[in-house]
Amino acid sequence: MSTKILSCFYKCTIESVLTTSITVCSLLSEDQLLCSICLDVFTDPVTIPCGHNFCKSCITQHWTVNVHIQCPMCKEPLSRRPELRVNTFISETAGQFRLSAQHEASSSSSMHHGDKAGEVLCDVCTETKLKAVKSCLECVNG
């Protein structure tokens, strides 16, 4: 296989993965990735036996403070503290959601104005407005 074909294959594969990640993140609402204890996007999410998810530190602290070991959501009692393992799928999804939200916030703030005085944003860019490489000073000032 030629280097050019391999290069195109890897580029297409990476673009496909990124598009899929963005699509998955856009299908999920922020509420689905929020810990019901800290009300923030999951950090080291764990799934307890009843199926509810929490940040590992949040549920650990909750069980340390409260006498009864139960789910804070459905109140299902647990006979003992379960071994908590990070749910990698939820962790990766929450991470992608965070990145997507950061990217969206930074692109929306930079869409309206450049970062530096006299900086002009590209009119051709459709997604993230990048700094224009060339611009007509008459059009910008007129």
XYZ file of N, CA and C in Angstrom:
426
model
N 0.850 -1.173 0.000
C 0.000 0.000 0.000
C 0.897 1.239 0.000
N 0.568 2.208 -0.817
C 1.408 3.395 -0.906
C 1.223 4.268 0.334
N 2.221 5.100 0.569
C 2.188 6.008 1.717
C 1.029 6.992 1.599
N 0.756 7.444 0.369
C -0.328 8.402 0.155
C -1.682 7.794 0.530
N -1.903 6.536 0.150
C -3.166 5.860 0.472
C -3.289 5.665 1.978
N -2.183 5.221 2.617
C -2.202 5.041 4.077
C -2.473 6.360 4.784
N -1.821 7.416 4.311
C -2.016 8.726 4.915
C -3.477 9.151 4.821
N -4.071 8.945 3.655
C -5.483 9.287 3.455
C -6.379 8.434 4.349
N -6.050 7.133 4.464
C -6.832 6.229 5.305
C -6.809 6.692 6.753
N -5.605 6.993 7.279
C -5.500 7.420 8.671
C -6.213 8.747 8.896
N -6.084 9.671 7.938
C -6.754 10.960 8.067
C -8.267 10.768 8.091
N -8.770 9.952 7.172
C -10.218 9.694 7.114
C -10.701 9.000 8.378
N -9.910 8.049 8.895
C -10.271 7.334 10.119
C -10.332 8.292 11.301
N -9.330 9.148 11.437
C -9.300 10.109 12.541
C -10.477 11.072 12.424
N -10.743 11.569 11.204
C -11.880 12.473 11.016
C -13.189 11.779 11.364
N -13.301 10.493 11.010
C -14.506 9.725 11.313
C -14.698 9.588 12.818
N -13.612 9.290 13.537
C -13.674 9.155 15.000
C -14.069 10.487 15.627
N -13.455 11.579 15.169
C -13.783 12.890 15.722
C -15.236 13.259 15.444
N -15.699 12.997 14.235
C -17.091 13.285 13.886
C -18.037 12.463 14.741
N -17.711 11.178 14.938
C -18.540 10.312 15.771
C -18.574 10.832 17.199
N -17.417 11.247 17.738
C -17.354 11.776 19.099
C -18.213 13.018 19.234
N -18.116 13.911 18.256
C -18.900 15.136 18.308
C -20.386 14.810 18.205
N -20.738 13.855 17.343
C -22.137 13.458 17.186
C -22.673 12.858 18.474
N -21.907 11.969 19.103
C -22.326 11.354 20.367
C -22.528 12.434 21.415
N -21.583 13.367 21.513
C -21.698 14.436 22.501
C -22.904 15.318 22.234
N -23.215 15.553 20.959
C -24.363 16.410 20.667
C -25.683 15.699 20.951
N -25.685 14.367 20.937
C -26.899 13.613 21.245
C -27.166 13.551 22.743
N -26.109 13.682 23.533
C -26.257 13.634 24.981
C -26.476 15.038 25.517
N -27.327 15.137 26.503
C -27.482 16.434 27.147
C -26.543 16.465 28.347
N -26.234 17.661 28.790
C -25.337 17.810 29.931
C -25.906 17.100 31.157
N -27.226 17.101 31.305
C -27.872 16.462 32.455
C -27.522 14.985 32.574
N -27.323 14.316 31.442
C -27.009 12.889 31.462
C -25.589 12.623 31.934
N -24.767 13.649 31.977
C -23.379 13.479 32.394
C -23.081 14.207 33.697
N -24.134 14.555 34.440
C -23.959 15.265 35.711
C -24.095 14.323 36.894
N -23.212 14.497 37.852
C -23.300 13.772 39.120
C -24.413 14.434 39.932
N -25.321 13.643 40.466
C -26.445 14.210 41.222
C -26.028 14.680 42.617
N -24.793 14.411 43.008
C -24.316 14.884 44.311
C -23.658 16.256 44.174
N -22.657 16.382 43.278
C -21.943 17.658 43.126
C -22.539 18.544 42.034
N -23.450 17.980 41.231
C -24.116 18.694 40.134
C -23.140 19.232 39.088
N -22.029 18.520 38.909
C -21.040 18.879 37.895
C -20.869 17.687 36.961
N -20.205 17.896 35.822
C -19.935 16.793 34.898
C -19.064 15.773 35.627
N -19.368 14.486 35.427
C -18.674 13.407 36.134
C -17.152 13.535 36.094
N -16.540 13.266 37.242
C -15.098 13.099 37.358
C -14.890 11.718 37.957
N -14.167 10.864 37.267
C -13.980 9.466 37.684
C -15.332 8.825 38.021
N -16.243 8.749 37.046
C -17.577 8.206 37.315
C -17.562 6.723 37.646
N -18.381 6.349 38.614
C -18.542 4.941 38.996
C -20.027 4.610 38.950
N -20.316 3.357 38.662
C -21.694 2.878 38.641
C -21.876 1.970 39.842
N -22.874 2.255 40.675
C -23.116 1.409 41.843
C -24.131 0.328 41.458
N -24.316 -0.705 42.291
C -25.145 -1.860 41.913
C -26.548 -1.550 41.388
N -27.189 -0.493 41.837
C -28.543 -0.170 41.349
C -28.519 0.420 39.943
N -27.329 0.791 39.459
C -27.200 1.329 38.109
C -26.999 2.832 38.042
N -27.108 3.525 39.164
C -26.894 4.969 39.158
C -25.396 5.280 39.143
N -25.060 6.441 38.597
C -23.662 6.854 38.441
C -23.376 8.102 39.260
N -22.161 8.149 39.808
C -21.715 9.285 40.607
C -20.220 9.459 40.402
N -19.700 10.631 40.757
C -18.251 10.802 40.809
C -17.755 9.890 41.930
N -16.614 9.274 41.724
C -16.081 8.348 42.728
C -15.903 9.052 44.073
N -15.324 10.249 44.056
C -15.091 10.959 45.321
C -16.404 11.388 45.979
N -17.403 11.739 45.178
C -18.703 12.168 45.731
C -19.402 11.037 46.476
N -19.496 9.857 45.847
C -20.210 8.747 46.490
C -19.419 8.224 47.688
N -18.094 8.239 47.589
C -17.260 7.808 48.717
C -17.484 8.730 49.911
N -17.463 10.034 49.670
C -17.692 11.002 50.746
C -19.119 10.876 51.287
N -20.090 10.679 50.410
C -21.491 10.528 50.831
C -21.629 9.352 51.796
N -21.008 8.235 51.448
C -21.104 7.051 52.307
C -20.298 7.209 53.594
N -19.276 8.041 53.586
C -18.495 8.293 54.795
C -19.309 9.132 55.776
N -20.037 10.103 55.270
C -20.820 11.022 56.099
C -22.127 10.396 56.584
N -22.778 9.604 55.748
C -24.087 9.031 56.083
C -23.963 7.646 56.711
N -24.845 7.366 57.658
C -24.833 6.091 58.375
C -25.237 4.941 57.458
N -26.303 5.140 56.687
C -26.817 4.074 55.824
C -26.088 4.072 54.485
N -25.658 2.876 54.094
C -25.030 2.736 52.782
C -26.158 2.423 51.809
N -26.554 3.455 51.070
C -27.635 3.307 50.101
C -27.379 4.260 48.940
N -28.126 4.065 47.873
C -28.030 4.952 46.716
C -28.694 6.279 47.064
N -28.008 7.385 46.867
C -28.617 8.684 47.148
C -29.808 9.006 46.240
N -29.902 8.342 45.101
C -30.991 8.613 44.151
C -32.236 7.785 44.472
N -32.099 6.458 44.431
C -33.273 5.583 44.587
C -33.403 5.008 45.995
N -32.429 5.288 46.846
C -32.422 4.842 48.251
C -32.314 3.323 48.410
N -31.917 2.626 47.350
C -31.740 1.171 47.460
C -30.617 0.891 48.460
N -30.910 0.109 49.514
C -29.878 -0.176 50.516
C -28.843 -1.164 49.975
N -27.617 -0.992 50.427
C -26.535 -1.909 50.059
C -26.040 -2.568 51.339
N -25.789 -3.849 51.288
C -25.352 -4.569 52.491
C -23.944 -4.146 52.911
N -23.133 -3.777 51.943
C -21.780 -3.285 52.239
C -21.352 -2.365 51.102
N -20.276 -1.621 51.342
C -19.761 -0.736 50.292
C -19.219 -1.559 49.135
N -19.696 -1.302 47.938
C -19.165 -2.043 46.794
C -17.775 -1.525 46.412
N -17.005 -2.378 45.757
C -15.716 -1.941 45.222
C -16.027 -1.030 44.040
N -15.515 0.181 44.087
C -15.830 1.162 43.050
C -14.743 1.191 41.983
N -15.158 0.969 40.754
C -14.241 1.043 39.613
C -14.775 2.087 38.650
N -13.867 2.865 38.090
C -14.268 3.914 37.155
C -14.912 3.290 35.925
N -16.062 3.813 35.550
C -16.770 3.394 34.344
C -16.106 4.138 33.182
N -15.256 3.426 32.438
C -14.442 4.079 31.410
C -15.283 4.685 30.289
N -16.388 4.050 29.943
C -17.238 4.595 28.879
C -17.789 5.961 29.287
N -18.340 6.036 30.490
C -18.901 7.309 30.959
C -17.791 8.337 31.148
N -16.641 7.890 31.642
C -15.514 8.790 31.849
C -15.053 9.415 30.533
N -14.910 8.589 29.502
C -14.483 9.094 28.193
C -15.551 9.993 27.574
N -16.810 9.623 27.724
C -17.902 10.433 27.183
C -17.956 11.789 27.881
N -17.799 11.796 29.199
C -17.796 13.052 29.957
C -16.603 13.913 29.546
N -15.453 13.285 29.335
C -14.267 14.012 28.883
C -14.488 14.644 27.520
N -15.092 13.893 26.607
C -15.392 14.426 25.274
C -16.410 15.559 25.366
N -17.372 15.413 26.266
C -18.378 16.457 26.451
C -17.719 17.740 26.952
N -16.789 17.593 27.922
C -16.073 18.757 28.447
C -15.307 19.469 27.334
N -14.565 18.674 26.527
C -13.791 19.254 25.425
C -14.701 19.951 24.427
N -15.808 19.321 24.105
C -16.763 19.898 23.162
C -17.324 21.211 23.704
N -17.660 21.233 24.979
C -18.206 22.441 25.604
C -17.159 23.552 25.636
N -15.895 23.198 25.943
C -14.821 24.190 25.961
C -14.591 24.746 24.559
N -14.587 23.849 23.566
C -14.379 24.271 22.179
C -15.506 25.193 21.731
N -16.727 24.831 22.070
C -17.891 25.636 21.697
C -17.829 27.008 22.348
N -17.437 27.044 23.619
C -17.349 28.316 24.338
C -16.254 29.199 23.750
N -15.098 28.601 23.450
C -13.998 29.403 22.914
C -14.288 29.863 21.496
N -14.939 29.024 20.698
C -15.228 29.436 19.320
C -16.331 30.484 19.278
N -17.299 30.403 20.169
C -18.369 31.406 20.151
C -17.861 32.753 20.645
N -16.913 32.755 21.579
C -16.385 34.034 22.054
C -15.436 34.641 21.031
N -14.718 33.799 20.267
C -13.794 34.338 19.272
C -14.481 34.611 17.945
N -15.730 34.170 17.774
C -16.447 34.429 16.529
C -16.786 35.907 16.383
N -16.976 36.569 17.485
C -17.437 37.946 17.441
C -16.302 38.956 17.318
N -15.140 38.627 17.840
C -14.029 39.565 17.754
C -12.712 38.814 17.837
N -11.659 39.461 17.366
C -10.333 38.866 17.425
C -9.775 38.976 18.820
N -8.717 38.216 19.086
C -8.109 38.237 20.409
C -7.325 39.522 20.654
N -6.712 40.094 19.614
C -5.860 41.263 19.786
C -6.426 42.427 18.985
N -6.063 43.638 19.394
C -6.515 44.823 18.672
C -6.004 44.766 17.240
N -6.848 45.090 16.292
C -6.467 45.084 14.888
C -6.514 43.714 14.242
N -6.826 42.690 15.011
C -6.897 41.331 14.467
C -8.264 41.136 13.819
N -8.253 40.556 12.636
C -9.488 40.346 11.885
C -9.722 38.855 11.737
N -10.963 38.430 11.933
C -11.300 37.020 11.783
C -11.662 36.718 10.340
N -11.364 35.505 9.928
C -11.607 35.060 8.559
C -13.105 34.990 8.272
N -13.514 35.561 7.147
C -14.923 35.516 6.737
C -15.284 34.200 6.071
N -14.272 33.442 5.643
C -14.511 32.202 4.917
C -14.734 31.031 5.870
N -14.116 31.075 7.039
C -14.242 29.978 8.003
C -15.706 29.810 8.399
N -16.176 28.565 8.391
C -17.575 28.323 8.746
C -17.727 27.836 10.177
N -16.780 27.079 10.678
C -16.872 26.561 12.048
C -16.205 27.554 12.988
N -14.977 27.250 13.384
C -14.222 28.132 14.262
C -13.643 29.263 13.430
N -13.909 30.476 13.815
C -13.381 31.629 13.088
C -11.916 31.819 13.464
N -11.040 31.559 12.512
C -9.613 31.719 12.724
C -9.186 33.129 12.350
N -7.991 33.512 12.793
C -7.437 34.813 12.446
C -7.204 34.844 10.938
N -7.640 35.913 10.286
C -7.462 36.041 8.840
C -5.984 36.193 8.518
N -5.537 35.483 7.488
C -4.146 35.580 7.054
C -3.953 36.866 6.263
N -4.927 37.203 5.428
C -4.901 38.438 4.645
C -6.279 39.079 4.754
N -6.307 40.395 4.763
C -7.601 41.079 4.754
C -7.439 42.432 4.085
N -8.508 42.927 3.550
C -8.517 44.223 2.882
C -8.800 45.293 3.928
N -7.857 46.202 4.111
C -8.024 47.232 5.133
C -9.167 48.187 4.801
N -9.466 48.383 3.525
C -10.588 49.249 3.150
C -11.906 48.615 3.577
N -12.039 47.302 3.345
C -13.280 46.610 3.718
C -13.453 46.560 5.230
N -12.351 46.340 5.941
C -12.406 46.232 7.399
C -12.769 47.573 8.018
N -12.158 48.642 7.548
C -12.375 49.966 8.137
C -13.572 50.704 7.545
N -14.045 50.271 6.390
C -15.109 51.007 5.698
C -16.421 50.497 6.066
